mmCIF file of C-alpha atoms and ligand atoms in Angstrom:
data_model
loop_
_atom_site.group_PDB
_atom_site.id
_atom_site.type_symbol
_atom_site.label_atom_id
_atom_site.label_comp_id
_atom_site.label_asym_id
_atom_site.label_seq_id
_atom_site.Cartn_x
_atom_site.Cartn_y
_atom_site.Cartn_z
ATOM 1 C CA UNK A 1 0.000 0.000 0.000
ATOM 2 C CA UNK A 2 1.332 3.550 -0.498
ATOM 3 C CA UNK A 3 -0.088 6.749 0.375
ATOM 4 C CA UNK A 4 1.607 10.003 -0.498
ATOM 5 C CA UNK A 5 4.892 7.719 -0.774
ATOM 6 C CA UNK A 6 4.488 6.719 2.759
ATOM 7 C CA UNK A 7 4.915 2.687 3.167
ATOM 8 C CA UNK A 8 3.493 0.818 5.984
ATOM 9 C CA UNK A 9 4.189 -2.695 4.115
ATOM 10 C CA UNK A 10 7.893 -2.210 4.402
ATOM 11 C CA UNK A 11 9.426 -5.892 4.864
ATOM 12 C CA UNK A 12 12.524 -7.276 6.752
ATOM 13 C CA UNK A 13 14.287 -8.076 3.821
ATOM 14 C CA UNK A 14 14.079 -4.416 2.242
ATOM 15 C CA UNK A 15 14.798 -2.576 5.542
ATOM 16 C CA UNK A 16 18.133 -4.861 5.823
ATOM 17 C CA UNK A 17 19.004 -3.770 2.304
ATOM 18 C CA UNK A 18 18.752 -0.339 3.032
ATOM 19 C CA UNK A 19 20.535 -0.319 5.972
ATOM 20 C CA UNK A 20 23.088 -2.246 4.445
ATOM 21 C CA UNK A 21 23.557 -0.233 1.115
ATOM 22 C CA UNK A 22 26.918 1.535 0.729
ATOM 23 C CA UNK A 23 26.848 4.713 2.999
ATOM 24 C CA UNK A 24 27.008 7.367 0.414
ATOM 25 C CA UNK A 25 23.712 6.060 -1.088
ATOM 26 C CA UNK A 26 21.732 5.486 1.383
ATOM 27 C CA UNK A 27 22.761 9.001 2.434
ATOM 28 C CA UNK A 28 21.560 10.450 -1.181
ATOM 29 C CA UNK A 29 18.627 8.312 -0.725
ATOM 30 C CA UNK A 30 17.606 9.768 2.902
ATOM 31 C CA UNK A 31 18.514 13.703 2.101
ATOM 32 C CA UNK A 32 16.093 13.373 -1.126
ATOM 33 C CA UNK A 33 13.531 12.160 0.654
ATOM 34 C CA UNK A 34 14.406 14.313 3.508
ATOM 35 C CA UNK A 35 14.333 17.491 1.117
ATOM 36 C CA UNK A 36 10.853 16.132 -0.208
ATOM 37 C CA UNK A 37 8.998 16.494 2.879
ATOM 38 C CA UNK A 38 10.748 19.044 4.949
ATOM 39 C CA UNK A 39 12.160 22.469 4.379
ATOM 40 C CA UNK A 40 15.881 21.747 4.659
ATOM 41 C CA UNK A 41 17.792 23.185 6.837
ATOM 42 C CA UNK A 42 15.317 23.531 9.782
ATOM 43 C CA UNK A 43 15.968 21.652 13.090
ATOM 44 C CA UNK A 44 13.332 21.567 15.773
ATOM 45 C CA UNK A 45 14.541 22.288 19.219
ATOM 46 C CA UNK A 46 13.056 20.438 21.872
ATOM 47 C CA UNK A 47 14.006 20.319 25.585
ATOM 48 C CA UNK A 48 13.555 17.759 28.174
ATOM 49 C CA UNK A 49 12.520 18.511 31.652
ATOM 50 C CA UNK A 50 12.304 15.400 34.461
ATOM 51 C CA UNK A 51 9.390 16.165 36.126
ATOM 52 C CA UNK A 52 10.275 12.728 38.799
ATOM 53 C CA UNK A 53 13.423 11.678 39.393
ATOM 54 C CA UNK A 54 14.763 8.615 39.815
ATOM 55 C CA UNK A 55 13.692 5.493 42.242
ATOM 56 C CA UNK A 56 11.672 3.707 39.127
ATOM 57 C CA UNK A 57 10.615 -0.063 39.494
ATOM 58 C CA UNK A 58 12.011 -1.182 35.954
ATOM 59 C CA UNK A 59 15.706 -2.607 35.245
ATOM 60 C CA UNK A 60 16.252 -1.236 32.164
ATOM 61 C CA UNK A 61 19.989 -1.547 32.040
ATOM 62 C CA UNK A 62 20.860 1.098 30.448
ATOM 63 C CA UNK A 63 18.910 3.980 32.699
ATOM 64 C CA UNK A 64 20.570 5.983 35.832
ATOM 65 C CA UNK A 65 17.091 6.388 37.176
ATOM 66 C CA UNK A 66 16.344 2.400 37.831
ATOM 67 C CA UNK A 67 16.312 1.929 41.721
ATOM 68 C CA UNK A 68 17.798 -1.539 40.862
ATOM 69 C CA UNK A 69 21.230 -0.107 40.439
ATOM 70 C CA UNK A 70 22.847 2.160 42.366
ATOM 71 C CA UNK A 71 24.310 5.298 40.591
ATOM 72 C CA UNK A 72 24.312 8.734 41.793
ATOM 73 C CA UNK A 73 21.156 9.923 40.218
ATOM 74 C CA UNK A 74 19.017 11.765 43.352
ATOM 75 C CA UNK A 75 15.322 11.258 44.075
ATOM 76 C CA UNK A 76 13.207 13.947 43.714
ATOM 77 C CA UNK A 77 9.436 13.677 43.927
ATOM 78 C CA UNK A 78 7.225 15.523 41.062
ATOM 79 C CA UNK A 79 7.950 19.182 40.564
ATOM 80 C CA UNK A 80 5.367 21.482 40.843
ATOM 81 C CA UNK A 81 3.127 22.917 37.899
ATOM 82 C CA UNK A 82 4.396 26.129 38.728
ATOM 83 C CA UNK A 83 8.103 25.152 38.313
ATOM 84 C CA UNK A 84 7.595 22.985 35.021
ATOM 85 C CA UNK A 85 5.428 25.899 33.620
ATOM 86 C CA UNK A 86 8.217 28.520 34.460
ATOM 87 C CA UNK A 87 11.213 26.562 32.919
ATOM 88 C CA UNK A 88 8.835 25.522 29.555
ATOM 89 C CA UNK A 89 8.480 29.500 29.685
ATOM 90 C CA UNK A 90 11.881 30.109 29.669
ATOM 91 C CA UNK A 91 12.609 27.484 26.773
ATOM 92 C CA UNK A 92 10.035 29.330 24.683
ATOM 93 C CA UNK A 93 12.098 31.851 25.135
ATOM 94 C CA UNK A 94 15.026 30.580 23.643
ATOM 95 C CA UNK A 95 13.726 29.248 20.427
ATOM 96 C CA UNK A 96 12.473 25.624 21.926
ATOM 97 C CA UNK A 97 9.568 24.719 20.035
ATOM 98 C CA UNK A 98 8.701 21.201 21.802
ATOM 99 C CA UNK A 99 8.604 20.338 25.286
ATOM 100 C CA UNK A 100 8.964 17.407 27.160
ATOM 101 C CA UNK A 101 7.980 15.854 30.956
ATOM 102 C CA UNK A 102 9.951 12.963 31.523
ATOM 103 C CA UNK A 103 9.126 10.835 34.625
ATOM 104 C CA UNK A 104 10.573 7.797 35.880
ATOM 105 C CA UNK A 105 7.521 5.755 36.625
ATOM 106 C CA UNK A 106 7.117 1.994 35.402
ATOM 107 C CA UNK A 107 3.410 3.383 34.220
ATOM 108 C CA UNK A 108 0.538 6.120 35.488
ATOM 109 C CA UNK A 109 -1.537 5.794 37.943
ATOM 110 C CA UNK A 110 -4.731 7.350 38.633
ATOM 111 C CA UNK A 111 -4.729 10.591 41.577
ATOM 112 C CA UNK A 112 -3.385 13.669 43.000
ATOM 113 C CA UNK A 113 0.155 13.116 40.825
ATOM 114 C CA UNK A 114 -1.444 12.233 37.567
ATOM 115 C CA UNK A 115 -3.526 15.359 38.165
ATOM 116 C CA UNK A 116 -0.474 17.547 38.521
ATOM 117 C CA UNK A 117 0.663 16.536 35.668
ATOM 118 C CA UNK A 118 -2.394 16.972 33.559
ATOM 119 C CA UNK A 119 -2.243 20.577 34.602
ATOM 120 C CA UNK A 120 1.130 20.489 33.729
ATOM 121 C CA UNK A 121 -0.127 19.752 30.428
ATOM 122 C CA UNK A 122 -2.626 22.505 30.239
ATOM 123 C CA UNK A 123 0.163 24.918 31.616
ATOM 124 C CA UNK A 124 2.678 24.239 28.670
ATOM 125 C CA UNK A 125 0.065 23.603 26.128
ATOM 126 C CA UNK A 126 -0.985 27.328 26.626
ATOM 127 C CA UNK A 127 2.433 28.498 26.011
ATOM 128 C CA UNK A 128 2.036 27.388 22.281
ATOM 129 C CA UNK A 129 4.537 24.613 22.464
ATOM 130 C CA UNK A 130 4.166 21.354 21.458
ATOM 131 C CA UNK A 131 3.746 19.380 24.946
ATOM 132 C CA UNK A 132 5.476 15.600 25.121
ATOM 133 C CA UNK A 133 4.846 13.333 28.120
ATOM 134 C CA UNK A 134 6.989 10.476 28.400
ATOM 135 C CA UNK A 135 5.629 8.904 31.629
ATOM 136 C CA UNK A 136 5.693 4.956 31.181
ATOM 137 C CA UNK A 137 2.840 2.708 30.165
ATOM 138 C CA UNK A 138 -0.493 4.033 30.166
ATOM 139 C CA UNK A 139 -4.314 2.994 29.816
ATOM 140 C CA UNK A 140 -6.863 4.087 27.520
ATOM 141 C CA UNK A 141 -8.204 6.324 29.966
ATOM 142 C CA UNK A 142 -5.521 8.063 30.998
ATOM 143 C CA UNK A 143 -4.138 8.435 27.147
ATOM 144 C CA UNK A 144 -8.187 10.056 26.746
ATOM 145 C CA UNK A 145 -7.073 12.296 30.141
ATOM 146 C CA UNK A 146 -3.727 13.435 28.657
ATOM 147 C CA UNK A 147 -5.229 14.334 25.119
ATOM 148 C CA UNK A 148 -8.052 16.540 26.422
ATOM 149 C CA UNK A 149 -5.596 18.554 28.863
ATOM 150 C CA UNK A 150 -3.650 19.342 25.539
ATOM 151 C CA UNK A 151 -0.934 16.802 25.356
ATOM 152 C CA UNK A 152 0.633 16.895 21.795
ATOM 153 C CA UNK A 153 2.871 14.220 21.459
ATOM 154 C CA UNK A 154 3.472 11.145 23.895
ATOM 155 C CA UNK A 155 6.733 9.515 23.783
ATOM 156 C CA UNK A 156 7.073 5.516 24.635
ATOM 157 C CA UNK A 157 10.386 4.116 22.979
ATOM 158 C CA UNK A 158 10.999 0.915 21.889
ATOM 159 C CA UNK A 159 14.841 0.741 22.274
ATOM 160 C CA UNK A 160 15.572 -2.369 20.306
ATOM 161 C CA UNK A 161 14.005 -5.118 18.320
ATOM 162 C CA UNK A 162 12.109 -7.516 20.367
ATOM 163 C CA UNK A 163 14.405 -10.436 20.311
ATOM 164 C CA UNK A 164 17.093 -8.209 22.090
ATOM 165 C CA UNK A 165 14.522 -6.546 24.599
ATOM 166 C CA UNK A 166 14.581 -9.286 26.815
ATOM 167 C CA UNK A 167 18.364 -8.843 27.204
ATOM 168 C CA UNK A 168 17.765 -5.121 28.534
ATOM 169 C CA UNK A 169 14.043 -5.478 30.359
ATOM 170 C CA UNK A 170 13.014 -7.809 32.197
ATOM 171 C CA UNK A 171 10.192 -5.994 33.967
ATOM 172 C CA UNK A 172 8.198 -5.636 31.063
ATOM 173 C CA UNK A 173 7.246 -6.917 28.027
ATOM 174 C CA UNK A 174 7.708 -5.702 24.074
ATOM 175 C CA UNK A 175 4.308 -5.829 23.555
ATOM 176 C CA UNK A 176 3.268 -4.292 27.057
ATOM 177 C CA UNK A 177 4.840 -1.195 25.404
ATOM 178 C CA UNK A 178 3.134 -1.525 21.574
ATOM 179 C CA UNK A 179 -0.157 -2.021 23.874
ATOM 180 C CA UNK A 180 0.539 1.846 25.193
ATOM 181 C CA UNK A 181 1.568 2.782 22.161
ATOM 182 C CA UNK A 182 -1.873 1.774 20.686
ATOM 183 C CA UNK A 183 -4.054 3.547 23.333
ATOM 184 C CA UNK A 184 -1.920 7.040 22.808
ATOM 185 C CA UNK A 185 -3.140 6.490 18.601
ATOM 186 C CA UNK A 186 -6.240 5.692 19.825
ATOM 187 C CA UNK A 187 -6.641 9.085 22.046
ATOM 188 C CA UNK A 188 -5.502 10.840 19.097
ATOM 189 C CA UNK A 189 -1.932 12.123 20.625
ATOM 190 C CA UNK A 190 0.926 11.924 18.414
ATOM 191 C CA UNK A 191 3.150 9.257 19.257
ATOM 192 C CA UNK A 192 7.203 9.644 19.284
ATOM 193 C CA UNK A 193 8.565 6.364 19.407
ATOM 194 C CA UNK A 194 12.188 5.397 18.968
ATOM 195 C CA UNK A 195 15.344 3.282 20.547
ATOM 196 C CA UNK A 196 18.638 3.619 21.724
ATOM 197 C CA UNK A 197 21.816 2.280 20.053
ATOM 198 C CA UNK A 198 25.370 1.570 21.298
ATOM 199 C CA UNK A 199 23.691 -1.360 24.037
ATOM 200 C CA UNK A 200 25.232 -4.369 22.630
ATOM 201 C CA UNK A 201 22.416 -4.811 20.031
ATOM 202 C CA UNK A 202 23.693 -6.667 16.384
ATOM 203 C CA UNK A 203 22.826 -4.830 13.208
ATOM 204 C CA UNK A 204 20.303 -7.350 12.523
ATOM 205 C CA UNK A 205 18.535 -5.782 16.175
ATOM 206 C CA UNK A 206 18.742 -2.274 14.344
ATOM 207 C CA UNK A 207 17.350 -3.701 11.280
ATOM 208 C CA UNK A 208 14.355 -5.204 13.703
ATOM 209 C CA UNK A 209 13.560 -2.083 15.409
ATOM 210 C CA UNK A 210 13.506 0.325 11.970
ATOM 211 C CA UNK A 211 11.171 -2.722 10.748
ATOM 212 C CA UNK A 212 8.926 -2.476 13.693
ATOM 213 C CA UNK A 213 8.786 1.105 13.630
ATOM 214 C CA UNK A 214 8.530 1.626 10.221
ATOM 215 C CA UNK A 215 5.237 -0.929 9.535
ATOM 216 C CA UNK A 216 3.819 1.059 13.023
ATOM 217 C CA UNK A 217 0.459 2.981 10.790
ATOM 218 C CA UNK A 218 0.396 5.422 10.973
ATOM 219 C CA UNK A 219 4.113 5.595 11.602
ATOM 220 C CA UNK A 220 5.184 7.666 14.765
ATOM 221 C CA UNK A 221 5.437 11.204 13.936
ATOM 222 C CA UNK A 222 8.679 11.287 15.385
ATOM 223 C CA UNK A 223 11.911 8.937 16.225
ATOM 224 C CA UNK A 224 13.939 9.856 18.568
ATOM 225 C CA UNK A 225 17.477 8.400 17.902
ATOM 226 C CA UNK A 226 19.396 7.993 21.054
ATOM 227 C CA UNK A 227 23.039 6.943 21.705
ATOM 228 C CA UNK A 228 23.559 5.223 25.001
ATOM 229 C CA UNK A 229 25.141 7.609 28.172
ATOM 230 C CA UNK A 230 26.739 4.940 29.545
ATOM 231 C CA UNK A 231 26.113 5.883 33.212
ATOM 232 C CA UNK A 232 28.536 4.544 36.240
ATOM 233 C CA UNK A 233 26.230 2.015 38.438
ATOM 234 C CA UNK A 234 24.464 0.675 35.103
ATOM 235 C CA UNK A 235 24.744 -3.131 33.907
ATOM 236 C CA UNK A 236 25.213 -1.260 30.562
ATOM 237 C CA UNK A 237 28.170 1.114 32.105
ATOM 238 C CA UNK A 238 31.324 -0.402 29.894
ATOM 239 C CA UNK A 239 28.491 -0.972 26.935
ATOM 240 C CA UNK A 240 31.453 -0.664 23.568
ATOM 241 C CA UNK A 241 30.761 2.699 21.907
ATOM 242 C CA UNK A 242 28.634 2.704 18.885
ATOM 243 C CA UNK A 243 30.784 3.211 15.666
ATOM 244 C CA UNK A 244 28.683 6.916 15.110
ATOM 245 C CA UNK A 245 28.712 5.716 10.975
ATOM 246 C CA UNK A 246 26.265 3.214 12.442
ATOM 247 C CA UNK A 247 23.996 5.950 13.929
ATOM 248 C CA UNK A 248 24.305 7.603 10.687
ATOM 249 C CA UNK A 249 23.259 4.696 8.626
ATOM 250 C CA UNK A 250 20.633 4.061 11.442
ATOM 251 C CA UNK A 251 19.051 7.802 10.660
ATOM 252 C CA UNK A 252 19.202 7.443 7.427
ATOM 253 C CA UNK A 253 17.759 4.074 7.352
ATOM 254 C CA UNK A 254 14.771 5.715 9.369
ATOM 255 C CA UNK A 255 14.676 9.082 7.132
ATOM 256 C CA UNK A 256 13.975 6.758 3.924
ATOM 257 C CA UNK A 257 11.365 4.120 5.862
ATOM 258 C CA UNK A 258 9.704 7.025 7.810
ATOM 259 C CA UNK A 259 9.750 9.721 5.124
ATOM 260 C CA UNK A 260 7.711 12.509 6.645
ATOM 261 C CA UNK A 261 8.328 11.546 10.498
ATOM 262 C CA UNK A 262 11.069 13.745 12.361
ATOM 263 C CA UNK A 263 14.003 11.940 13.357
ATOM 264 C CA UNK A 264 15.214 13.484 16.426
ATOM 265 C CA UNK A 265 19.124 12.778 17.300
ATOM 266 C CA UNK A 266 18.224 12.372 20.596
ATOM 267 C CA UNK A 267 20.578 11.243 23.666
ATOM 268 C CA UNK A 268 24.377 10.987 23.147
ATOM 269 C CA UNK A 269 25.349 14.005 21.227
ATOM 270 C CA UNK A 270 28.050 14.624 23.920
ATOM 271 C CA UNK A 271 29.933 11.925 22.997
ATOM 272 C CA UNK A 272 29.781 12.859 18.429
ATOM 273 C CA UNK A 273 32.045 15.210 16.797
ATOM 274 C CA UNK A 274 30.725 17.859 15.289
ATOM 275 C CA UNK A 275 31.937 16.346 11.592
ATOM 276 C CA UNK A 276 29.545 13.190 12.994
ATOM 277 C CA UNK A 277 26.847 15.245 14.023
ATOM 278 C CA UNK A 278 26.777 16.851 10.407
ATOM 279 C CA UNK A 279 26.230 14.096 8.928
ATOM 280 C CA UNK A 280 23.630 12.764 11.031
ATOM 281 C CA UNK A 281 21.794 16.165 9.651
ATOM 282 C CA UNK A 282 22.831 14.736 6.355
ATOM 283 C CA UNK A 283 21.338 11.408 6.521
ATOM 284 C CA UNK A 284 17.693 13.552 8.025
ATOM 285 C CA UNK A 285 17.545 13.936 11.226
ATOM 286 C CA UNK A 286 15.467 17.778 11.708
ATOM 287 C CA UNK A 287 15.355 17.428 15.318
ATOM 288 C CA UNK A 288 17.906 17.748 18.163
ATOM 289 C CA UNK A 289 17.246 18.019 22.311
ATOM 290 C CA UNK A 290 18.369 21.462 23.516
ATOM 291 C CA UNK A 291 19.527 22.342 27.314
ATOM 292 C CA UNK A 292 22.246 21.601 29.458
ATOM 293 C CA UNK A 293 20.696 18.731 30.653
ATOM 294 C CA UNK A 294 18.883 15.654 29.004
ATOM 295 C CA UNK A 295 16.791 14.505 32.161
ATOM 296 C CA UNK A 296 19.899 13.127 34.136
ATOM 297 C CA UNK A 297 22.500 13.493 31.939
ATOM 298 C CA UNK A 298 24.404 16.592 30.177
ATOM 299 C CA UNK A 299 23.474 17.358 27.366
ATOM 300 C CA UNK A 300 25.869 19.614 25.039
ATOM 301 C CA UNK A 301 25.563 23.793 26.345
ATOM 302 C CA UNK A 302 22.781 25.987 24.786
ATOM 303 C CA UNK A 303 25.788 28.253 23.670
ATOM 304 C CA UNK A 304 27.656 25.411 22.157
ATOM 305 C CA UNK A 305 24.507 24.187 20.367
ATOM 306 C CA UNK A 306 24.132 27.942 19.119
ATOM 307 C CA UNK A 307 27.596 27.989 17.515
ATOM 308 C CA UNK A 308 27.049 24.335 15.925
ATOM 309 C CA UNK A 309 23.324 25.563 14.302
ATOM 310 C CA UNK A 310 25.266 28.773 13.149
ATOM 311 C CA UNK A 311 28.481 26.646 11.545
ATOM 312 C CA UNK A 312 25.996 24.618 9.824
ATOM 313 C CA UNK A 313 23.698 27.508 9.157
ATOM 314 C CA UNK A 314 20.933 25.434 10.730
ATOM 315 C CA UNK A 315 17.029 27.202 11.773
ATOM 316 C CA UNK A 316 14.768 26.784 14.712
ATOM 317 C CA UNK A 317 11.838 25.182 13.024
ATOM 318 C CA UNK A 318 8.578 26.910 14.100
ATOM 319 C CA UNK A 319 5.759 25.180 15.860
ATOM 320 C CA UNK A 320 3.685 23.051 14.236
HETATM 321 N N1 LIG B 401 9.935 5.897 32.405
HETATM 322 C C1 LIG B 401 9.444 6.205 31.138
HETATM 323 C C2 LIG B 401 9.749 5.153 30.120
HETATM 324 O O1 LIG B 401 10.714 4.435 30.277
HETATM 325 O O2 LIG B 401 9.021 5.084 29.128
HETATM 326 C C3 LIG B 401 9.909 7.546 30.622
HETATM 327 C C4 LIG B 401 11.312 8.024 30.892
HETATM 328 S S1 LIG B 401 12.631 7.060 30.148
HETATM 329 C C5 LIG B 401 14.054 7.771 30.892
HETATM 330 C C6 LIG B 401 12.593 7.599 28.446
HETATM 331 C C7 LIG B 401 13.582 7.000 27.487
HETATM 332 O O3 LIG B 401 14.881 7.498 27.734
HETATM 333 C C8 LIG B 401 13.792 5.489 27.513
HETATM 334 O O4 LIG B 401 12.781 4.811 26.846
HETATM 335 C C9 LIG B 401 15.121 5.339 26.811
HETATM 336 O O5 LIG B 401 14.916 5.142 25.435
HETATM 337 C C10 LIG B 401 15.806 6.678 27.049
HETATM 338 N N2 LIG B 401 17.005 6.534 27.912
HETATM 339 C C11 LIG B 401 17.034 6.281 29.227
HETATM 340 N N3 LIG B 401 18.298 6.198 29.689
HETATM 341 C C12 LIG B 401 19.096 6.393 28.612
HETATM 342 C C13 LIG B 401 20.505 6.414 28.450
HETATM 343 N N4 LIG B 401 21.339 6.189 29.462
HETATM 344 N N5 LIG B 401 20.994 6.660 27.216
HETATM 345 C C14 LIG B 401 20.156 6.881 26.175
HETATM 346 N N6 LIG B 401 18.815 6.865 26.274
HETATM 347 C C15 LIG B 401 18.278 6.613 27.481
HETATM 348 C C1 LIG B 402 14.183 9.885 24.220
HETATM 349 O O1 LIG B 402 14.111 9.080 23.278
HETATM 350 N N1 LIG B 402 15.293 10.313 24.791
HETATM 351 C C2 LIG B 402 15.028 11.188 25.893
HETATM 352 C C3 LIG B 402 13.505 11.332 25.819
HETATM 353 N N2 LIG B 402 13.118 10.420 24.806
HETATM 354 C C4 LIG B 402 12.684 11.162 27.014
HETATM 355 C C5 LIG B 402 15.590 10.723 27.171
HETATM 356 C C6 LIG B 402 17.082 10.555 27.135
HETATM 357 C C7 LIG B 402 17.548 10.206 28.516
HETATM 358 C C8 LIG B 402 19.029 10.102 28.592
HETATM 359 C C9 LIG B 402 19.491 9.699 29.934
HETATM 360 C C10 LIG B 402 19.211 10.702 31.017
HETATM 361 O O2 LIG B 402 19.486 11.901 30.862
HETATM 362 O O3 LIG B 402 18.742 10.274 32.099
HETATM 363 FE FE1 LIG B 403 12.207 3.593 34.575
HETATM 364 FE FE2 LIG B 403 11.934 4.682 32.162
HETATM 365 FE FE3 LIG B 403 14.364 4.438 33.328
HETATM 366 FE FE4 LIG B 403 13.125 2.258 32.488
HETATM 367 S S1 LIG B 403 13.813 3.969 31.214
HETATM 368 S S2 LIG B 403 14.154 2.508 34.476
HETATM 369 S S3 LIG B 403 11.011 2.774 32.877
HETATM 370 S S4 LIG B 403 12.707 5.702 34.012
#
């Protein structure tokens, strides 16, 4: 089936070739299709804000904020709707056109702290930014809750291909998360679904997560890319760097399968050059997390970020 050049049907087969194809192509290939359904040489900013810190019931192995391994990530209980309003202000501010609650909660539930952050939602909303709640697994209900307070885009990753899940979580299941994932579509919130390389995963694990994402229909309006932050206190701590020609092949791979989705190069810019991150804006990513901080983790400076977007003569993109 194709609609407006957008595939659902993609198979295994075709995603491995792309991936696979020699670098410089599948480049070409991703920055014309890139250049066919954005305006080039935007980038949406979007900042993260942890709204609860820490102490979560999961084991994802690769996250400072598990309370099954000890690293020197501090609890903090939810912010207040004041506070998150104020500092989603302040991003407006400086050109951020998306922003996002992060909380470290296994999944919602129902009273006075789901409430907050509903008015959180409402409080951002009103700003004119695009408000993301990442927040765990959620019900129908709650997804209904969070799309009539405003919420624009909720963001549930999928990390990996489901063989190599099990490796990482063992609290939850694969399809405990495409079961959220469904009741966000179902509300009517945009979803922003994506995974994480650089855990151990094999190229044929990429290959299954760009498949799995890329036959999602509609397919997620945006994909955040992330590089592990190999955090001290984390199974995944000495995790062997990703080669960062495999996160562009990875983007690009994404940019042709999800032609009209943004592909945000999320988590792990710290640790690319600026010649890598170019490239990554080569193979399509429009999208990049702003702010000192990711939600426990640095992130590069606002100023640095400023003189990168000028080098590359790179835009805000406006809302919407
Ligand atoms: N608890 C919620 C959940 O897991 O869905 C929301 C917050 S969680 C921190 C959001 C996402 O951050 C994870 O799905 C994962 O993809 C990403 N993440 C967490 N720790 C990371 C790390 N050390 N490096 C890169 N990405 C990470
Ligand atoms: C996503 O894909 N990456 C962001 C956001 N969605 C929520 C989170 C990155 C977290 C990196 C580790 C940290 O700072 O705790
Ligand atoms: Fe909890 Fe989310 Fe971290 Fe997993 S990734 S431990 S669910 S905060």
């Amino acid at each position: 089936m194709q609609t407006n050049g957008v595939r659902h049907d993609w198979t295994k087969d075709e995603v491995r070739t792309i991936y696979h194809s020699r670098l410089l192509d599948v480049l070409f290939r991703a920055q014309a299709a890139h250049q066919q359904y954005f305006e080039p040489g935007e980038v949406q900013l979007c900042q993260l804000l942890s709204i609860k810190t820490g102490g979560c019931p999961e084991d994802c192995a690769y996250c400072p904020q598990s309370a099954h391994y000890k690293t020197n990530v501090d609890r903090l209980d939810l912010l207040s709707v004041e506070e998150v309003v104020k500092t989603a202000r302040e991003a407006r501010e400086q050109g951020v056109s998306r922003f996002c609650l992060g909380a470290a909660w296994r999944q919602v539930s129902d009273g006075p702290e789901f409430d907050a952050v509903l008015e959180m939602v409402r409080g951002v909303s009103s700003l004119g930014l695009e408000v993301c709640c990442t927040l765990g697994m959620l019900t129908e209900s709650q997804a209904q809750r969070l799309a009539d307070a405003g919420l624009y885009a909720y963001n549930h990753n999928l990390d990996t291909s489901a063989d190599f899940y099990k490796q990482i979580i063992t609290t939850r299941k694969y399809e405990e998360r495409l079961r959220t994932l469904e009741h966000v579509r179902k509300a009517g919130v945009t979803v922003c679904c994506g995974g994480i390389l650089g855990m151990g995963e094999s190229d044929e694990d990429r290959v299954g997560l760009l498949h799995q994402l890329a036959t999602l229909q509609p397919h997620p309006e945006s994909v955040p890319i992330n590089v592990l932050v190999r955090v001290e206190g984390t199974p995944l701590a000495d995790a062997e760097s990703v080669d960062p020609l495999v996160l562009v092949r990875a983007i690009a791979t994404a940019r042709i399968l999800m032609p009209s989705s943004r592909v945000r190069l999320s988590a792990g810019r710290r640790s690319l050059s600026r010649e890598a991150i170019a490239l990554c804006f080569m193979a399509g990513a429009n999208s990049i997390f702003v702010g000192d901080k990711l939600l426990t983790t640095p992130n590069p400076t606002r100023s640095e970020d400023d003189v990168l977007l000028e080098e590359l003569d790179l835009k805000p993109m406006n809302h919407g």
